[in-house]
Short mmCIF file of C-alpha atoms in Angstrom, two decimals:
data_model
loop_
_atom_site.label_atom_id
_atom_site.label_comp_id
_atom_site.label_asym_id
_atom_site.label_seq_id
_atom_site.Cartn_x
_atom_site.Cartn_y
_atom_site.Cartn_z
CA UNK A 254 13.80 5.97 29.68
CA UNK A 255 11.35 3.87 31.70
CA UNK A 256 10.35 1.91 28.49
CA UNK A 257 14.07 1.26 27.72
CA UNK A 258 14.55 0.09 31.36
CA UNK A 259 11.45 -2.12 31.36
CA UNK A 260 12.60 -3.79 28.02
CA UNK A 261 16.08 -4.07 29.22
CA UNK A 262 14.95 -5.90 32.40
CA UNK A 263 13.16 -8.33 30.27
CA UNK A 264 16.07 -9.06 27.96
CA UNK A 265 18.71 -9.29 30.59
CA UNK A 266 17.42 -12.78 31.41
CA UNK A 267 17.94 -13.83 27.76
CA UNK A 268 14.58 -15.42 27.52
CA UNK A 269 14.06 -17.89 24.59
CA UNK A 270 10.73 -16.18 23.65
CA UNK A 271 9.21 -12.86 24.49
CA UNK A 272 5.65 -11.41 24.05
CA UNK A 273 5.52 -7.56 23.69
CA UNK A 274 2.06 -5.99 23.64
CA UNK A 275 2.27 -2.57 22.21
CA UNK A 276 5.51 -1.74 24.09
CA UNK A 277 6.10 1.66 22.63
CA UNK A 278 2.55 2.78 21.71
CA UNK A 279 2.23 5.60 24.14
CA UNK A 280 5.47 7.31 23.12
CA UNK A 281 5.80 10.31 20.70
CA UNK A 282 6.85 9.76 17.26
CA UNK A 283 10.68 10.60 17.82
CA UNK A 284 10.87 8.31 20.82
CA UNK A 285 8.84 5.45 19.00
CA UNK A 286 11.34 5.72 15.95
CA UNK A 287 14.33 5.37 18.54
CA UNK A 288 12.82 2.65 20.38
CA UNK A 289 12.01 0.64 17.17
CA UNK A 290 15.87 0.81 16.26
CA UNK A 291 16.74 -0.22 19.76
CA UNK A 292 14.28 -3.15 19.95
CA UNK A 293 15.57 -4.39 16.44
CA UNK A 294 19.10 -4.09 17.69
CA UNK A 295 18.54 -6.03 20.84
CA UNK A 296 16.44 -8.66 18.94
CA UNK A 297 19.23 -9.31 16.57
CA UNK A 298 21.78 -9.47 19.39
CA UNK A 299 19.79 -11.88 21.61
CA UNK A 300 18.08 -13.93 18.84
CA UNK A 301 15.08 -14.64 20.97
CA UNK A 302 11.73 -15.43 19.35
CA UNK A 303 9.62 -12.40 19.79
CA UNK A 304 5.81 -12.05 19.29
CA UNK A 305 5.13 -8.31 18.97
CA UNK A 306 1.61 -6.93 19.18
CA UNK A 307 0.91 -3.71 17.31
CA UNK A 308 -1.72 -1.65 15.61
CA UNK A 309 1.00 0.45 13.93
CA UNK A 310 1.84 -1.02 10.56
CA UNK A 311 5.10 0.92 10.37
CA UNK A 312 6.30 -0.88 13.57
CA UNK A 313 5.12 -4.30 12.06
CA UNK A 314 6.81 -3.62 8.71
CA UNK A 315 10.15 -2.36 10.17
CA UNK A 316 10.57 -4.96 13.05
CA UNK A 317 9.14 -8.20 11.73
CA UNK A 318 10.57 -11.19 9.88
CA UNK A 319 6.94 -12.42 9.42
CA UNK A 320 3.66 -10.59 9.95
CA UNK A 321 0.44 -12.01 11.02
CA UNK A 322 -2.41 -9.52 9.95
CA UNK A 323 -5.66 -9.95 11.94
CA UNK A 324 -9.11 -8.12 11.63
CA UNK A 325 -11.88 -8.43 14.05
CA UNK A 326 -10.37 -11.60 15.42
CA UNK A 327 -10.09 -13.09 11.90
CA UNK A 328 -6.73 -13.95 10.39
CA UNK A 329 -6.23 -12.14 7.04
CA UNK A 330 -2.72 -12.91 5.79
CA UNK A 331 0.56 -14.35 7.01
CA UNK A 332 3.90 -13.38 5.22
CA UNK A 333 7.16 -11.43 5.24
CA UNK A 334 6.84 -7.65 5.21
CA UNK A 335 7.76 -7.53 1.39
CA UNK A 336 5.11 -10.21 0.68
CA UNK A 337 2.16 -8.66 2.38
CA UNK A 338 3.07 -5.18 0.93
CA UNK A 339 3.62 -6.52 -2.61
CA UNK A 340 0.85 -9.13 -2.70
CA UNK A 341 -1.94 -8.27 -0.22
CA UNK A 342 -4.46 -11.13 0.10
CA UNK A 343 -7.46 -8.76 0.31
CA UNK A 344 -8.63 -5.22 0.52
CA UNK A 345 -8.22 -5.01 4.24
CA UNK A 346 -4.59 -5.95 4.02
CA UNK A 347 -4.13 -3.67 0.94
CA UNK A 348 -5.21 -0.62 2.76
CA UNK A 349 -3.72 -1.41 6.21
CA UNK A 350 -0.16 -1.89 4.91
CA UNK A 351 1.66 0.98 3.43
CA UNK A 352 1.61 4.68 3.80
CA UNK A 353 0.02 6.45 2.16
CA UNK A 354 -2.50 3.75 1.82
CA UNK A 355 -3.34 1.87 -1.50
CA UNK A 356 -5.68 3.73 -3.87
CA UNK A 357 -8.84 1.54 -4.46
CA UNK A 358 -11.30 2.37 -7.05
CA UNK A 359 -14.13 0.59 -8.82
CA UNK A 360 -13.19 -0.12 -12.50
CA UNK A 361 -14.10 -1.69 -15.61
CA UNK A 362 -11.78 -3.60 -18.07
CA UNK A 363 -12.30 -3.85 -21.81
CA UNK A 364 -10.31 -4.87 -24.79
CA UNK A 365 -8.99 -2.05 -26.95
CA UNK A 366 -7.20 -3.11 -30.09
CA UNK A 367 -4.13 -5.08 -28.87
CA UNK A 368 -4.46 -4.04 -25.34
CA UNK A 369 -6.83 -3.68 -22.31
CA UNK A 370 -8.21 -0.56 -20.94
CA UNK A 371 -8.89 -0.05 -17.20
CA UNK A 372 -11.44 2.70 -16.71
CA UNK A 373 -12.04 3.81 -13.19
CA UNK A 374 -15.52 4.77 -12.18
CA UNK A 375 -16.71 8.12 -13.67
CA UNK A 376 -13.73 8.54 -16.10
CA UNK A 377 -14.13 9.20 -19.75
CA UNK A 378 -10.98 7.24 -20.70
CA UNK A 379 -9.14 4.24 -19.68
CA UNK A 380 -5.66 3.47 -18.65
CA UNK A 381 -3.83 1.05 -21.02
CA UNK A 382 -2.83 -2.29 -19.71
CA UNK A 383 -1.39 -5.46 -21.27
CA UNK A 384 -4.06 -7.59 -23.09
CA UNK A 385 -3.21 -10.60 -20.79
CA UNK A 386 -5.11 -8.83 -18.03
CA UNK A 387 -8.50 -9.77 -19.56
CA UNK A 388 -7.60 -13.42 -19.79
CA UNK A 389 -6.51 -13.42 -16.09
CA UNK A 390 -9.81 -11.73 -14.99
CA UNK A 391 -11.81 -14.17 -17.16
CA UNK A 392 -10.05 -17.03 -15.38
CA UNK A 393 -10.92 -15.49 -12.18
CA UNK A 394 -14.60 -15.43 -13.06
CA UNK A 395 -15.41 -12.07 -11.50
CA UNK A 396 -18.31 -9.76 -12.81
CA UNK A 397 -17.29 -6.38 -14.02
CA UNK A 398 -19.62 -4.69 -11.34
CA UNK A 399 -17.55 -6.48 -8.61
CA UNK A 400 -14.14 -5.45 -9.90
CA UNK A 401 -11.88 -2.99 -7.90
CA UNK A 402 -8.45 -1.74 -8.92
CA UNK A 403 -5.86 -1.12 -6.38
CA UNK A 404 -2.52 0.68 -6.88
CA UNK A 405 -0.11 2.38 -4.55
CA UNK A 406 0.88 5.95 -4.91
CA UNK A 407 4.31 5.19 -6.25
CA UNK A 408 2.50 3.12 -8.99
CA UNK A 409 0.81 6.27 -10.26
CA UNK A 410 3.16 8.02 -12.75
CA UNK A 411 2.74 11.66 -13.41
CA UNK A 412 3.96 13.87 -16.35
CA UNK A 413 3.58 17.59 -16.80
CA UNK A 414 3.33 17.08 -20.57
CA UNK A 415 1.17 14.90 -22.75
CA UNK A 416 2.85 11.49 -23.33
CA UNK A 417 1.95 8.05 -24.78
CA UNK A 418 -0.33 6.22 -22.36
CA UNK A 419 -0.89 9.12 -20.09
CA UNK A 420 -4.36 10.39 -19.38
CA UNK A 421 -5.17 14.22 -18.58
CA UNK A 422 -6.13 14.58 -14.89
CA UNK A 423 -6.38 17.46 -12.46
CA UNK A 424 -4.04 17.93 -9.62
CA UNK A 425 -6.55 18.31 -6.63
CA UNK A 426 -4.38 18.39 -3.32
CA UNK A 427 -0.63 18.58 -2.89
CA UNK A 428 0.96 17.45 0.40
CA UNK A 429 4.55 18.46 0.60
CA UNK A 430 6.50 15.82 2.66
CA UNK A 431 10.23 17.08 2.27
CA UNK A 432 12.05 15.01 -0.48
CA UNK A 433 8.63 13.94 -2.19
CA UNK A 434 5.08 15.23 -2.52
CA UNK A 435 1.87 13.19 -2.22
CA UNK A 436 -0.56 14.58 -5.10
CA UNK A 437 -4.41 13.76 -5.16
CA UNK A 438 -5.28 13.44 -8.81
CA UNK A 439 -8.98 13.64 -9.92
CA UNK A 440 -9.63 10.89 -12.18
CA UNK A 441 -13.28 10.66 -13.25
CA UNK A 442 -15.27 10.37 -9.90
CA UNK A 443 -12.20 9.02 -8.12
CA UNK A 444 -9.16 10.52 -6.40
CA UNK A 445 -5.81 8.52 -7.05
CA UNK A 446 -2.90 9.63 -4.94
CA UNK A 447 0.55 9.76 -6.62
CA UNK A 448 4.05 10.05 -5.30
CA UNK A 449 6.08 12.69 -7.09
CA UNK A 450 9.30 14.41 -6.42
CA UNK A 451 9.24 17.56 -4.42
CA UNK A 452 7.62 20.52 -6.32
CA UNK A 453 7.14 18.55 -9.50
CA UNK A 454 3.34 19.32 -9.91
CA UNK A 455 3.56 23.01 -8.91
CA UNK A 456 0.14 23.87 -7.56
CA UNK A 457 -3.36 22.51 -7.08
CA UNK A 458 -5.75 22.88 -9.82
CA UNK A 459 -3.31 22.53 -12.74
CA UNK A 460 -3.76 19.80 -15.48
CA UNK A 461 -1.14 17.02 -15.39
CA UNK A 462 -1.10 13.55 -17.09
CA UNK A 463 -1.03 10.20 -15.36
CA UNK A 464 -0.34 6.71 -16.30
CA UNK A 465 -0.60 3.55 -14.07
CA UNK A 466 2.30 0.89 -13.82
CA UNK A 467 0.58 -2.42 -14.72
CA UNK A 468 3.18 -4.33 -12.59
CA UNK A 469 2.11 -2.53 -9.52
CA UNK A 470 -1.65 -2.90 -10.06
CA UNK A 471 -3.95 -5.32 -7.94
CA UNK A 472 -7.48 -6.42 -8.69
CA UNK A 473 -10.10 -7.25 -6.04
CA UNK A 474 -13.48 -8.75 -5.90
CA UNK A 475 -15.38 -6.16 -4.13
CA UNK A 476 -18.01 -8.66 -2.67
CA UNK A 477 -15.54 -10.93 -0.88
CA UNK A 478 -12.73 -8.41 -0.74
CA UNK A 479 -10.29 -10.98 -1.91
CA UNK A 480 -7.39 -10.37 -4.27
CA UNK A 481 -7.92 -11.84 -7.76
CA UNK A 482 -4.17 -12.86 -7.89
CA UNK A 483 -3.58 -10.80 -11.18
CA UNK A 484 0.17 -10.59 -11.96
CA UNK A 485 1.41 -8.58 -14.83
#
């Protein structure tokens, strides 16, 4: 209530611009959710330009028209919430924005017949990708030992039965989150997290099958951390 009063006092003057520095960071989760909605409603009603400082990426994504992401005082990326989520400029942004965080794994890319294969570190087999991936990576002039694959959990597709393009993997940990589960899949030496419907996998330790959506894949230079700008 004190936070609501303080924000209300600031807004009642109808300022042209406001600076909010972690205004709801000390509240519990339920109150933060309520206050995010209230701040959004008041911002739309007032139309004031607001600079909102937060370390909570959920606050930033839900409230902002444009996000400025900084790390150790250095600007990383500026864009709309959808831009920084779908096209992160580097590894820091990729793993800061989004919950659960983006999967990142060292990977090698090879041609295989009419397509490309992306093999994560320690895996015996590679995921099938369009052949154009090889050309885009060649144009980026990145060495194989500096290549990292990034993909969000919703880009990791899971099947209980063998299917075309799916690789056998082990379900390692299952986190039930109500309407969906987050499942850790052991792929070679890596763990890739997938988002599945609730109860889809069943129990830890079972074998399932996984496939990556090329349209949701990102590739990074591990030395600079920068995105290679691959679009499939």
